[in-house]
mmCIF file of N, CA and C in Angstrom:
data_model
loop_
_atom_site.group_PDB
_atom_site.id
_atom_site.type_symbol
_atom_site.label_atom_id
_atom_site.label_comp_id
_atom_site.label_asym_id
_atom_site.label_seq_id
_atom_site.Cartn_x
_atom_site.Cartn_y
_atom_site.Cartn_z
ATOM 1 N N UNK A 1 17.970 28.464 9.054
ATOM 2 C CA UNK A 1 16.896 28.215 9.911
ATOM 3 C C UNK A 1 15.788 29.257 9.536
ATOM 4 N N UNK A 2 14.494 28.883 9.710
ATOM 5 C CA UNK A 2 13.441 29.901 9.456
ATOM 6 C C UNK A 2 13.225 30.795 10.631
ATOM 7 N N UNK A 3 12.192 31.596 10.527
ATOM 8 C CA UNK A 3 11.800 32.575 11.558
ATOM 9 C C UNK A 3 11.652 32.015 12.836
ATOM 10 N N UNK A 4 11.249 30.810 12.875
ATOM 11 C CA UNK A 4 11.064 30.075 14.227
ATOM 12 C C UNK A 4 12.306 29.825 14.857
ATOM 13 N N UNK A 5 12.344 29.949 16.172
ATOM 14 C CA UNK A 5 13.547 29.542 16.927
ATOM 15 C C UNK A 5 13.370 28.110 17.347
ATOM 16 N N UNK A 6 14.468 27.476 17.852
ATOM 17 C CA UNK A 6 14.471 26.030 18.278
ATOM 18 C C UNK A 6 13.449 25.723 19.163
ATOM 19 N N UNK A 7 13.013 26.657 20.031
ATOM 20 C CA UNK A 7 11.982 26.390 21.198
ATOM 21 C C UNK A 7 10.613 26.101 20.523
ATOM 22 N N UNK A 8 10.410 26.658 19.191
ATOM 23 C CA UNK A 8 9.099 26.443 18.544
ATOM 24 C C UNK A 8 9.174 25.438 17.508
ATOM 25 N N UNK A 9 9.923 24.299 17.707
ATOM 26 C CA UNK A 9 9.971 23.213 16.779
ATOM 27 C C UNK A 9 8.556 22.663 16.611
ATOM 28 N N UNK A 10 8.400 22.348 15.250
ATOM 29 C CA UNK A 10 7.030 21.746 14.708
ATOM 30 C C UNK A 10 6.604 20.615 15.551
ATOM 31 N N UNK A 11 5.385 20.513 15.976
ATOM 32 C CA UNK A 11 4.986 19.216 16.592
ATOM 33 C C UNK A 11 3.944 18.434 15.803
ATOM 34 N N UNK A 12 3.491 19.033 14.653
ATOM 35 C CA UNK A 12 2.743 18.155 13.809
ATOM 36 C C UNK A 12 3.114 18.422 12.408
ATOM 37 N N UNK A 13 2.646 17.542 11.575
ATOM 38 C CA UNK A 13 2.860 17.571 10.145
ATOM 39 C C UNK A 13 1.530 17.589 9.396
ATOM 40 N N UNK A 14 1.416 18.196 8.295
ATOM 41 C CA UNK A 14 0.311 18.132 7.455
ATOM 42 C C UNK A 14 0.576 16.823 6.482
ATOM 43 N N UNK A 15 -0.556 16.291 5.840
ATOM 44 C CA UNK A 15 -0.426 15.204 4.971
ATOM 45 C C UNK A 15 0.552 15.648 3.761
ATOM 46 N N UNK A 16 0.599 16.817 3.368
ATOM 47 C CA UNK A 16 1.396 17.226 2.263
ATOM 48 C C UNK A 16 2.899 17.095 2.740
ATOM 49 N N UNK A 17 3.152 17.567 3.969
ATOM 50 C CA UNK A 17 4.443 17.597 4.469
ATOM 51 C C UNK A 17 5.018 16.082 4.692
ATOM 52 N N UNK A 18 4.171 15.211 4.976
ATOM 53 C CA UNK A 18 4.500 13.704 5.236
ATOM 54 C C UNK A 18 4.798 13.177 3.920
ATOM 55 N N UNK A 19 3.986 13.555 2.857
ATOM 56 C CA UNK A 19 4.324 13.084 1.436
ATOM 57 C C UNK A 19 5.611 13.668 0.973
ATOM 58 N N UNK A 20 5.890 14.764 1.241
ATOM 59 C CA UNK A 20 7.297 15.418 0.957
ATOM 60 C C UNK A 20 8.353 14.822 1.628
ATOM 61 N N UNK A 21 8.242 14.542 2.807
ATOM 62 C CA UNK A 21 9.280 13.879 3.641
ATOM 63 C C UNK A 21 9.550 12.521 3.178
ATOM 64 N N UNK A 22 8.569 11.734 2.775
ATOM 65 C CA UNK A 22 8.689 10.270 2.305
ATOM 66 C C UNK A 22 8.934 10.355 0.789
ATOM 67 N N UNK A 23 8.827 11.433 0.048
ATOM 68 C CA UNK A 23 8.992 11.445 -1.379
ATOM 69 C C UNK A 23 7.925 10.556 -2.053
ATOM 70 N N UNK A 24 6.722 10.737 -1.698
ATOM 71 C CA UNK A 24 5.634 9.982 -2.214
ATOM 72 C C UNK A 24 4.487 10.997 -2.605
ATOM 73 N N UNK A 25 3.576 10.455 -3.386
ATOM 74 C CA UNK A 25 2.392 11.323 -3.762
ATOM 75 C C UNK A 25 1.541 11.579 -2.606
ATOM 76 N N UNK A 26 0.687 12.598 -2.715
ATOM 77 C CA UNK A 26 -0.212 13.041 -1.743
ATOM 78 C C UNK A 26 -1.272 11.875 -1.463
ATOM 79 N N UNK A 27 -1.737 11.158 -2.485
ATOM 80 C CA UNK A 27 -2.807 10.175 -2.453
ATOM 81 C C UNK A 27 -2.241 9.075 -1.599
ATOM 82 N N UNK A 28 -0.868 8.828 -1.852
ATOM 83 C CA UNK A 28 -0.181 7.571 -1.079
ATOM 84 C C UNK A 28 -0.157 8.047 0.386
ATOM 85 N N UNK A 29 0.092 9.354 0.690
ATOM 86 C CA UNK A 29 0.182 9.791 2.095
ATOM 87 C C UNK A 29 -1.230 9.619 2.616
ATOM 88 N N UNK A 30 -2.188 10.150 2.047
ATOM 89 C CA UNK A 30 -3.509 9.936 2.492
ATOM 90 C C UNK A 30 -3.907 8.425 2.759
ATOM 91 N N UNK A 31 -3.471 7.504 1.952
ATOM 92 C CA UNK A 31 -3.748 6.147 2.217
ATOM 93 C C UNK A 31 -2.901 5.574 3.478
ATOM 94 N N UNK A 32 -1.726 6.188 3.785
ATOM 95 C CA UNK A 32 -1.138 5.880 5.012
ATOM 96 C C UNK A 32 -1.964 6.378 6.275
ATOM 97 N N UNK A 33 -2.580 7.407 6.088
ATOM 98 C CA UNK A 33 -3.439 8.123 7.221
ATOM 99 C C UNK A 33 -4.689 7.162 7.219
ATOM 100 N N UNK A 34 -5.275 6.755 6.187
ATOM 101 C CA UNK A 34 -6.433 5.880 6.097
ATOM 102 C C UNK A 34 -6.286 4.596 6.763
ATOM 103 N N UNK A 35 -5.066 3.861 6.576
ATOM 104 C CA UNK A 35 -4.812 2.624 7.130
ATOM 105 C C UNK A 35 -4.213 2.658 8.395
ATOM 106 N N UNK A 36 -4.350 3.952 9.120
ATOM 107 C CA UNK A 36 -3.821 4.158 10.522
ATOM 108 C C UNK A 36 -2.375 3.766 10.672
ATOM 109 N N UNK A 37 -1.522 4.056 9.869
ATOM 110 C CA UNK A 37 -0.034 3.781 9.955
ATOM 111 C C UNK A 37 0.532 4.510 11.240
ATOM 112 N N UNK A 38 0.023 5.711 11.451
ATOM 113 C CA UNK A 38 0.405 6.593 12.586
ATOM 114 C C UNK A 38 -0.787 7.239 13.112
ATOM 115 N N UNK A 39 -0.701 7.858 14.263
ATOM 116 C CA UNK A 39 -1.737 8.554 14.765
ATOM 117 C C UNK A 39 -2.039 9.863 14.078
ATOM 118 N N UNK A 40 -3.284 10.286 13.999
ATOM 119 C CA UNK A 40 -3.729 11.539 13.464
ATOM 120 C C UNK A 40 -4.589 12.297 14.236
ATOM 121 N N UNK A 41 -4.594 13.648 14.070
ATOM 122 C CA UNK A 41 -5.530 14.535 14.780
ATOM 123 C C UNK A 41 -6.341 15.268 13.718
ATOM 124 N N UNK A 42 -7.656 15.260 13.824
ATOM 125 C CA UNK A 42 -8.469 16.050 13.015
ATOM 126 C C UNK A 42 -8.969 17.233 13.650
ATOM 127 N N UNK A 43 -8.757 18.335 13.009
ATOM 128 C CA UNK A 43 -9.258 19.733 13.476
ATOM 129 C C UNK A 43 -10.136 20.159 12.414
ATOM 130 N N UNK A 44 -11.482 19.910 12.628
ATOM 131 C CA UNK A 44 -12.420 20.274 11.480
ATOM 132 C C UNK A 44 -12.093 19.230 10.352
ATOM 133 N N UNK A 45 -11.846 19.799 9.129
ATOM 134 C CA UNK A 45 -11.524 18.882 8.053
ATOM 135 C C UNK A 45 -10.037 18.677 7.841
ATOM 136 N N UNK A 46 -9.305 19.417 8.659
ATOM 137 C CA UNK A 46 -7.847 19.277 8.597
ATOM 138 C C UNK A 46 -7.258 18.178 9.334
ATOM 139 N N UNK A 47 -6.352 17.459 8.698
ATOM 140 C CA UNK A 47 -5.656 16.368 9.328
ATOM 141 C C UNK A 47 -4.237 16.745 9.728
ATOM 142 N N UNK A 48 -3.861 16.436 10.942
ATOM 143 C CA UNK A 48 -2.388 16.688 11.471
ATOM 144 C C UNK A 48 -1.914 15.415 11.935
ATOM 145 N N UNK A 49 -0.636 15.198 11.589
ATOM 146 C CA UNK A 49 0.115 13.879 12.126
ATOM 147 C C UNK A 49 1.026 14.399 13.078
ATOM 148 N N UNK A 50 0.855 13.789 14.495
ATOM 149 C CA UNK A 50 1.914 14.290 15.439
ATOM 150 C C UNK A 50 3.274 13.822 15.128
ATOM 151 N N UNK A 51 4.201 14.752 15.183
ATOM 152 C CA UNK A 51 5.557 14.335 14.753
ATOM 153 C C UNK A 51 6.108 13.179 15.436
ATOM 154 N N UNK A 52 5.837 13.096 16.794
ATOM 155 C CA UNK A 52 6.353 11.890 17.622
ATOM 156 C C UNK A 52 5.791 10.529 17.123
ATOM 157 N N UNK A 53 4.545 10.545 16.706
ATOM 158 C CA UNK A 53 3.810 9.305 16.150
ATOM 159 C C UNK A 53 4.419 9.057 14.737
ATOM 160 N N UNK A 54 4.535 9.949 13.919
ATOM 161 C CA UNK A 54 5.226 9.729 12.601
ATOM 162 C C UNK A 54 6.596 9.286 12.786
ATOM 163 N N UNK A 55 7.498 9.866 13.617
ATOM 164 C CA UNK A 55 8.790 9.452 13.883
ATOM 165 C C UNK A 55 8.947 8.053 14.374
ATOM 166 N N UNK A 56 7.986 7.611 15.220
ATOM 167 C CA UNK A 56 8.077 6.260 15.809
ATOM 168 C C UNK A 56 7.745 5.298 14.698
ATOM 169 N N UNK A 57 6.851 5.659 13.846
ATOM 170 C CA UNK A 57 6.405 4.753 12.796
ATOM 171 C C UNK A 57 7.554 4.559 11.768
ATOM 172 N N UNK A 58 8.163 5.701 11.446
ATOM 173 C CA UNK A 58 9.378 5.556 10.531
ATOM 174 C C UNK A 58 10.517 4.825 11.051
ATOM 175 N N UNK A 59 10.807 4.994 12.322
ATOM 176 C CA UNK A 59 11.823 4.173 12.907
ATOM 177 C C UNK A 59 11.526 2.727 12.957
ATOM 178 N N UNK A 60 10.224 2.295 13.218
ATOM 179 C CA UNK A 60 9.824 0.988 13.252
ATOM 180 C C UNK A 60 9.928 0.321 11.849
ATOM 181 N N UNK A 61 9.875 1.189 10.756
ATOM 182 C CA UNK A 61 10.022 0.758 9.447
ATOM 183 C C UNK A 61 11.457 0.289 9.257
ATOM 184 N N UNK A 62 12.254 1.263 9.671
ATOM 185 C CA UNK A 62 13.741 1.115 9.355
ATOM 186 C C UNK A 62 14.280 -0.121 10.176
ATOM 187 N N UNK A 63 13.690 -0.263 11.392
ATOM 188 C CA UNK A 63 14.102 -1.522 12.073
ATOM 189 C C UNK A 63 13.682 -2.781 11.410
ATOM 190 N N UNK A 64 12.377 -2.799 10.897
ATOM 191 C CA UNK A 64 11.978 -3.985 10.021
ATOM 192 C C UNK A 64 12.863 -4.297 8.879
ATOM 193 N N UNK A 65 13.346 -3.136 8.247
ATOM 194 C CA UNK A 65 14.073 -3.355 7.055
ATOM 195 C C UNK A 65 15.545 -3.927 7.482
ATOM 196 N N UNK A 66 16.016 -3.741 8.600
ATOM 197 C CA UNK A 66 17.225 -4.136 9.078
ATOM 198 C C UNK A 66 17.191 -5.596 9.490
ATOM 199 N N UNK A 67 16.079 -6.080 9.803
ATOM 200 C CA UNK A 67 15.970 -7.388 10.370
ATOM 201 C C UNK A 67 16.150 -8.510 9.263
#
């Protein structure tokens, strides 16, 4: 575990982190942001993806695949 303890669990992802999690390129991750696949938060020019929103989207894809 990193220097963070469990109570400081990450609540948002960067686009780069989403790309790494999904094993896709950064431009593909930006395309997901552009098509509103999940909620995003913009802070200035920075884009953050709420973990809960990303997780819900990913679970919905897994459910679709299982149908």
